[in-house]
Amino acid sequence: MQSELPNMKIRKAIESDCPGIARVQVDSYRTAYAPIFPQEYLDHFTYEEQEGDWRGLLASADQGTVLYVAVDDADEVIGYALGAPSSEMPPYESELVALHVCQTYQGQDVGRQLVAAVSAALYAQGCQSLFLWVLADNPARAFYEKLGGVLVGKKPWENNEYFKLDIYEMAYGWPDIHKLAGPSGS
Ligand SMILES: CC(C)(COP(=O)(O)OP(=O)(O)OC[C@H]1O[C@@H](n2cnc3c(N)ncnc32)[C@H](O)[C@@H]1OP(=O)(O)O)[C@@H](O)C(=O)NCCC(=O)NCCS
């Protein structure tokens, strides 16, 4: 698919992106997760606190952790993706930990390009494969299936007990991360 956003750029995140990443994250939680989680849970997330978490992550991240942003022509963050090497789901060697695209920019190839950038960076550091967790009721599952992901696991959501919910997460895997990284693999 041809990108409909010719001025959109994907680049590694820097500290000054943290407010924008937090804004995209919290807005995305409040919209995409509203049909899945109770309001009480979603109300826990604030721009300020998430910005602090992102600053902390960037300051202390392991060398293998990769955080990419998609920015518009004014260098405002419109999406982000976080990945890291992982041994949680052998034989998969890395995890896509988070992926969010601002609602107004969805359906314009930003998500796919963010996944490609993170996959290429993980591949460059030796990771051959990738997996991720996605909420069972999240329509984003169709996006991951479109990218060729196969179902490889299921687990209860980690806060089920605390919030008295019955929510599950599904794992999708890509045995060959190189395919996600794009034709050049870089
Ligand atoms: C999931 C998400 C990242 C996808 O990003 P996006 O920029 O909208 O997706 P893209 O435009 O790159 O889509 C790539 C392909 O997947 C398809 N696709 C994307 N979302 C889809 C959906 N919900 N259902 C069906 N197909 C979908 C697109 O139509 C496109 O198909 P094509 O190859 O035929 O053109 C975005 O919708 C999002 O941020 N959702 C809210 C947050 C979220 O749930 N994140 C995932 C947490 S695990």
mmCIF file of C-alpha atoms and ligand atoms in Angstrom:
data_model
loop_
_atom_site.group_PDB
_atom_site.id
_atom_site.type_symbol
_atom_site.label_atom_id
_atom_site.label_comp_id
_atom_site.label_asym_id
_atom_site.label_seq_id
_atom_site.Cartn_x
_atom_site.Cartn_y
_atom_site.Cartn_z
ATOM 1 C CA MET A 1 0.000 0.000 0.000
ATOM 2 C CA GLN A 2 1.251 3.454 -0.940
ATOM 3 C CA SER A 3 1.678 5.700 2.107
ATOM 4 C CA GLU A 4 -0.999 8.397 2.175
ATOM 5 C CA LEU A 5 1.223 10.500 4.404
ATOM 6 C CA PRO A 6 4.157 11.629 2.269
ATOM 7 C CA ASN A 7 5.510 13.883 5.050
ATOM 8 C CA MET A 8 5.360 11.240 7.762
ATOM 9 C CA LYS A 9 8.738 10.073 9.059
ATOM 10 C CA ILE A 10 9.708 7.113 11.207
ATOM 11 C CA ARG A 11 12.732 7.618 13.444
ATOM 12 C CA LYS A 12 14.228 6.540 16.739
ATOM 13 C CA ALA A 13 12.575 8.226 19.711
ATOM 14 C CA ILE A 14 14.452 10.918 21.625
ATOM 15 C CA GLU A 15 13.748 12.406 25.050
ATOM 16 C CA SER A 16 11.779 15.361 23.706
ATOM 17 C CA ASP A 17 9.299 12.907 22.118
ATOM 18 C CA CYS A 18 8.134 11.676 25.538
ATOM 19 C CA PRO A 19 5.188 14.116 25.935
ATOM 20 C CA GLY A 20 3.973 13.187 22.422
ATOM 21 C CA ILE A 21 4.350 9.453 23.029
ATOM 22 C CA ALA A 22 2.416 9.784 26.308
ATOM 23 C CA ARG A 23 -0.346 11.743 24.550
ATOM 24 C CA VAL A 24 -0.714 9.116 21.793
ATOM 25 C CA GLN A 25 -0.638 6.314 24.388
ATOM 26 C CA VAL A 26 -3.236 7.743 26.776
ATOM 27 C CA ASP A 27 -5.570 8.874 23.964
ATOM 28 C CA SER A 28 -5.272 5.438 22.349
ATOM 29 C CA TYR A 29 -6.002 3.628 25.626
ATOM 30 C CA ARG A 30 -9.084 5.796 26.188
ATOM 31 C CA THR A 31 -10.476 5.128 22.713
ATOM 32 C CA ALA A 32 -9.264 1.692 21.584
ATOM 33 C CA TYR A 33 -9.586 0.034 24.992
ATOM 34 C CA ALA A 34 -12.887 1.656 26.061
ATOM 35 C CA PRO A 35 -14.966 -1.325 24.851
ATOM 36 C CA ILE A 36 -12.637 -3.772 26.662
ATOM 37 C CA PHE A 37 -11.676 -2.257 30.029
ATOM 38 C CA PRO A 38 -13.796 -0.589 32.699
ATOM 39 C CA GLN A 39 -13.490 3.202 32.880
ATOM 40 C CA GLU A 40 -12.048 2.881 36.388
ATOM 41 C CA TYR A 41 -9.002 1.104 34.973
ATOM 42 C CA LEU A 42 -8.520 3.496 32.042
ATOM 43 C CA ASP A 43 -8.767 6.512 34.369
ATOM 44 C CA HIS A 44 -5.497 5.416 36.000
ATOM 45 C CA PHE A 45 -3.517 6.600 32.983
ATOM 46 C CA THR A 46 -2.555 10.265 32.795
ATOM 47 C CA TYR A 47 -0.383 12.172 30.314
ATOM 48 C CA GLU A 48 1.944 13.316 33.127
ATOM 49 C CA GLU A 49 2.559 9.906 34.631
ATOM 50 C CA GLN A 50 3.027 8.165 31.285
ATOM 51 C CA GLU A 51 5.439 10.892 30.145
ATOM 52 C CA GLY A 52 7.492 10.230 33.260
ATOM 53 C CA ASP A 53 7.481 6.494 32.543
ATOM 54 C CA TRP A 54 8.691 7.061 28.971
ATOM 55 C CA ARG A 55 11.455 9.386 30.145
ATOM 56 C CA GLY A 56 12.504 6.716 32.649
ATOM 57 C CA LEU A 57 12.457 4.022 30.000
ATOM 58 C CA LEU A 58 14.594 6.035 27.587
ATOM 59 C CA ALA A 59 17.065 6.926 30.338
ATOM 60 C CA SER A 60 17.488 3.389 31.645
ATOM 61 C CA ALA A 61 16.596 1.139 28.701
ATOM 62 C CA ASP A 62 18.705 -1.929 28.043
ATOM 63 C CA GLN A 63 20.800 -1.607 24.949
ATOM 64 C CA GLY A 64 18.502 -3.982 23.090
ATOM 65 C CA THR A 65 15.323 -1.986 23.679
ATOM 66 C CA VAL A 66 14.124 -0.125 20.592
ATOM 67 C CA LEU A 67 11.608 2.718 20.577
ATOM 68 C CA TYR A 68 10.530 4.302 17.293
ATOM 69 C CA VAL A 69 8.133 7.154 16.631
ATOM 70 C CA ALA A 70 6.169 8.203 13.578
ATOM 71 C CA VAL A 71 6.115 12.000 13.293
ATOM 72 C CA ASP A 72 4.172 14.396 11.064
ATOM 73 C CA ASP A 73 5.629 17.311 9.114
ATOM 74 C CA ALA A 74 5.697 19.412 12.319
ATOM 75 C CA ASP A 75 7.683 16.647 14.069
ATOM 76 C CA GLU A 76 4.688 15.836 16.304
ATOM 77 C CA VAL A 77 4.416 12.215 17.400
ATOM 78 C CA ILE A 78 1.518 10.414 15.672
ATOM 79 C CA GLY A 79 2.489 6.859 16.612
ATOM 80 C CA TYR A 80 5.106 4.763 18.356
ATOM 81 C CA ALA A 81 6.343 1.198 18.665
ATOM 82 C CA LEU A 82 8.437 -0.415 21.392
ATOM 83 C CA GLY A 83 10.355 -3.668 20.993
ATOM 84 C CA ALA A 84 12.971 -5.630 22.908
ATOM 85 C CA PRO A 85 14.786 -8.964 22.900
ATOM 86 C CA SER A 86 12.814 -11.478 24.971
ATOM 87 C CA SER A 87 13.076 -15.056 26.197
ATOM 88 C CA GLU A 88 9.448 -15.251 27.405
ATOM 89 C CA MET A 89 8.129 -17.265 24.445
ATOM 90 C CA PRO A 90 10.795 -19.603 23.028
ATOM 91 C CA PRO A 91 11.748 -20.000 20.246
ATOM 92 C CA TYR A 92 10.721 -16.363 19.613
ATOM 93 C CA GLU A 93 13.653 -14.073 20.298
ATOM 94 C CA SER A 94 12.059 -10.655 20.598
ATOM 95 C CA GLU A 95 8.789 -8.981 21.528
ATOM 96 C CA LEU A 96 6.796 -6.097 20.115
ATOM 97 C CA VAL A 97 5.872 -4.644 23.492
ATOM 98 C CA ALA A 98 3.650 -1.744 22.421
ATOM 99 C CA LEU A 99 2.244 -0.216 19.234
ATOM 100 C CA HIS A 100 -0.126 2.731 19.008
ATOM 101 C CA VAL A 101 -1.121 5.022 16.169
ATOM 102 C CA CYS A 102 -3.109 8.200 16.771
ATOM 103 C CA GLN A 103 -6.720 7.499 15.748
ATOM 104 C CA THR A 104 -6.809 10.204 13.053
ATOM 105 C CA TYR A 105 -3.790 8.630 11.330
ATOM 106 C CA GLN A 106 -4.913 5.008 11.423
ATOM 107 C CA GLY A 107 -5.402 3.081 8.185
ATOM 108 C CA GLN A 108 -2.638 4.999 6.404
ATOM 109 C CA ASP A 109 0.226 2.493 6.728
ATOM 110 C CA VAL A 110 1.781 4.086 9.837
ATOM 111 C CA GLY A 111 1.356 0.953 11.970
ATOM 112 C CA ARG A 112 2.914 -1.291 9.356
ATOM 113 C CA GLN A 113 5.900 1.047 8.925
ATOM 114 C CA LEU A 114 6.437 1.258 12.698
ATOM 115 C CA VAL A 115 6.445 -2.544 12.942
ATOM 116 C CA ALA A 116 8.917 -2.660 10.041
ATOM 117 C CA ALA A 117 11.265 -0.166 11.734
ATOM 118 C CA VAL A 118 11.273 -1.984 15.086
ATOM 119 C CA SER A 119 11.671 -5.367 13.372
ATOM 120 C CA ALA A 120 14.608 -4.110 11.311
ATOM 121 C CA ALA A 121 16.311 -2.746 14.445
ATOM 122 C CA LEU A 122 15.787 -6.022 16.335
ATOM 123 C CA TYR A 123 16.991 -8.020 13.340
ATOM 124 C CA ALA A 124 20.100 -5.840 13.151
ATOM 125 C CA GLN A 125 20.984 -6.868 16.683
ATOM 126 C CA GLY A 126 20.576 -10.560 15.904
ATOM 127 C CA CYS A 127 16.911 -11.350 16.700
ATOM 128 C CA GLN A 128 15.527 -13.763 14.103
ATOM 129 C CA SER A 129 11.891 -13.871 15.250
ATOM 130 C CA LEU A 130 9.239 -11.798 17.006
ATOM 131 C CA PHE A 131 6.056 -12.252 19.037
ATOM 132 C CA LEU A 132 3.568 -9.982 20.799
ATOM 133 C CA TRP A 133 0.588 -10.059 23.156
ATOM 134 C CA VAL A 134 -2.705 -8.476 22.129
ATOM 135 C CA LEU A 135 -6.003 -8.392 24.013
ATOM 136 C CA ALA A 136 -8.323 -11.116 22.741
ATOM 137 C CA ASP A 137 -11.096 -8.591 21.973
ATOM 138 C CA ASN A 138 -8.841 -6.042 20.303
ATOM 139 C CA PRO A 139 -9.638 -5.498 16.585
ATOM 140 C CA ALA A 140 -5.883 -4.941 16.146
ATOM 141 C CA ARG A 141 -5.652 -8.742 15.904
ATOM 142 C CA ALA A 142 -6.784 -8.400 12.274
ATOM 143 C CA PHE A 143 -3.871 -6.014 11.672
ATOM 144 C CA TYR A 144 -1.357 -8.553 13.023
ATOM 145 C CA GLU A 145 -2.964 -11.332 10.978
ATOM 146 C CA LYS A 146 -2.675 -9.102 7.899
ATOM 147 C CA LEU A 147 1.048 -8.826 8.633
ATOM 148 C CA GLY A 148 1.306 -12.622 8.635
ATOM 149 C CA GLY A 149 1.318 -13.289 12.372
ATOM 150 C CA VAL A 150 0.227 -16.752 13.556
ATOM 151 C CA LEU A 151 -1.453 -17.499 16.885
ATOM 152 C CA VAL A 152 1.079 -18.992 19.284
ATOM 153 C CA GLY A 153 -0.352 -18.460 22.763
ATOM 154 C CA LYS A 154 -3.089 -17.353 25.130
ATOM 155 C CA LYS A 155 -3.006 -16.192 28.756
ATOM 156 C CA PRO A 156 -5.254 -14.407 31.240
ATOM 157 C CA TRP A 157 -4.676 -10.634 31.396
ATOM 158 C CA GLU A 158 -2.307 -9.980 34.299
ATOM 159 C CA ASN A 159 -4.690 -7.726 36.289
ATOM 160 C CA ASN A 160 -7.786 -9.949 36.010
ATOM 161 C CA GLU A 161 -7.842 -10.756 39.697
ATOM 162 C CA TYR A 162 -7.430 -7.184 40.861
ATOM 163 C CA PHE A 163 -10.131 -5.789 38.606
ATOM 164 C CA LYS A 164 -12.345 -8.927 38.778
ATOM 165 C CA LEU A 165 -12.403 -9.252 34.994
ATOM 166 C CA ASP A 166 -12.240 -12.170 32.604
ATOM 167 C CA ILE A 167 -9.953 -10.812 29.916
ATOM 168 C CA TYR A 168 -7.435 -12.777 27.852
ATOM 169 C CA GLU A 169 -4.421 -11.927 25.763
ATOM 170 C CA MET A 170 -3.414 -13.742 22.585
ATOM 171 C CA ALA A 171 0.142 -14.115 21.323
ATOM 172 C CA TYR A 172 1.027 -13.772 17.665
ATOM 173 C CA GLY A 173 4.381 -14.878 16.315
ATOM 174 C CA TRP A 174 6.561 -14.348 13.268
ATOM 175 C CA PRO A 175 9.266 -17.046 12.979
ATOM 176 C CA ASP A 176 11.079 -14.878 10.409
ATOM 177 C CA ILE A 177 11.341 -11.264 11.609
ATOM 178 C CA HIS A 178 13.132 -10.405 8.379
ATOM 179 C CA LYS A 179 9.797 -10.584 6.537
ATOM 180 C CA LEU A 180 8.300 -7.910 8.806
ATOM 181 C CA ALA A 181 11.327 -5.690 8.448
ATOM 182 C CA GLY A 182 10.560 -5.118 4.757
ATOM 183 C CA PRO A 183 12.172 -6.276 1.527
ATOM 184 C CA SER A 184 15.562 -4.773 2.379
ATOM 185 C CA GLY A 185 15.477 -5.970 5.969
ATOM 186 C CA SER A 186 16.780 -2.629 7.107
HETATM 187 C C1 LIG B 1 -3.396 -1.597 15.358
HETATM 188 C C2 LIG B 1 -2.823 -0.300 14.781
HETATM 189 C C3 LIG B 1 -1.442 -0.033 15.357
HETATM 190 C C4 LIG B 1 -2.717 -0.452 13.240
HETATM 191 O O1 LIG B 1 -2.099 0.709 12.725
HETATM 192 P P1 LIG B 1 -2.592 1.384 11.365
HETATM 193 O O2 LIG B 1 -1.633 2.460 11.020
HETATM 194 O O3 LIG B 1 -4.024 1.770 11.495
HETATM 195 O O4 LIG B 1 -2.501 0.161 10.342
HETATM 196 P P2 LIG B 1 -1.978 0.193 8.812
HETATM 197 O O5 LIG B 1 -2.643 1.323 8.101
HETATM 198 O O6 LIG B 1 -0.493 0.157 8.776
HETATM 199 O O7 LIG B 1 -2.599 -1.197 8.293
HETATM 200 C C5 LIG B 1 -1.860 -2.217 7.628
HETATM 201 C C6 LIG B 1 -2.865 -3.214 7.057
HETATM 202 O O8 LIG B 1 -3.639 -3.774 8.158
HETATM 203 C C7 LIG B 1 -5.037 -3.527 7.953
HETATM 204 N N1 LIG B 1 -5.652 -3.201 9.247
HETATM 205 C C8 LIG B 1 -5.237 -2.291 10.155
HETATM 206 N N2 LIG B 1 -6.056 -2.283 11.220
HETATM 207 C C9 LIG B 1 -7.020 -3.194 10.950
HETATM 208 C C10 LIG B 1 -8.172 -3.625 11.657
HETATM 209 N N3 LIG B 1 -8.497 -3.127 12.856
HETATM 210 N N4 LIG B 1 -8.948 -4.588 11.085
HETATM 211 C C11 LIG B 1 -8.640 -5.097 9.865
HETATM 212 N N5 LIG B 1 -7.543 -4.729 9.145
HETATM 213 C C12 LIG B 1 -6.757 -3.789 9.683
HETATM 214 C C13 LIG B 1 -5.076 -2.318 7.015
HETATM 215 O O9 LIG B 1 -6.304 -2.275 6.293
HETATM 216 C C14 LIG B 1 -3.882 -2.578 6.119
HETATM 217 O O10 LIG B 1 -4.241 -3.541 5.148
HETATM 218 P P3 LIG B 1 -3.682 -3.540 3.603
HETATM 219 O O11 LIG B 1 -2.372 -4.280 3.676
HETATM 220 O O12 LIG B 1 -4.723 -4.273 2.845
HETATM 221 O O13 LIG B 1 -3.524 -2.120 3.202
HETATM 222 C C15 LIG B 1 -3.772 0.914 15.074
HETATM 223 O O14 LIG B 1 -5.055 0.606 14.596
HETATM 224 C C16 LIG B 1 -3.862 1.277 16.548
HETATM 225 O O15 LIG B 1 -3.039 2.033 17.065
HETATM 226 N N6 LIG B 1 -4.884 0.758 17.239
HETATM 227 C C17 LIG B 1 -5.155 1.161 18.650
HETATM 228 C C18 LIG B 1 -4.094 0.687 19.602
HETATM 229 C C19 LIG B 1 -3.901 -0.801 19.593
HETATM 230 O O16 LIG B 1 -4.838 -1.574 19.740
HETATM 231 N N7 LIG B 1 -2.645 -1.212 19.454
HETATM 232 C C20 LIG B 1 -2.260 -2.607 19.458
HETATM 233 C C21 LIG B 1 -1.950 -3.014 20.849
HETATM 234 S S1 LIG B 1 -1.428 -4.728 20.901
#
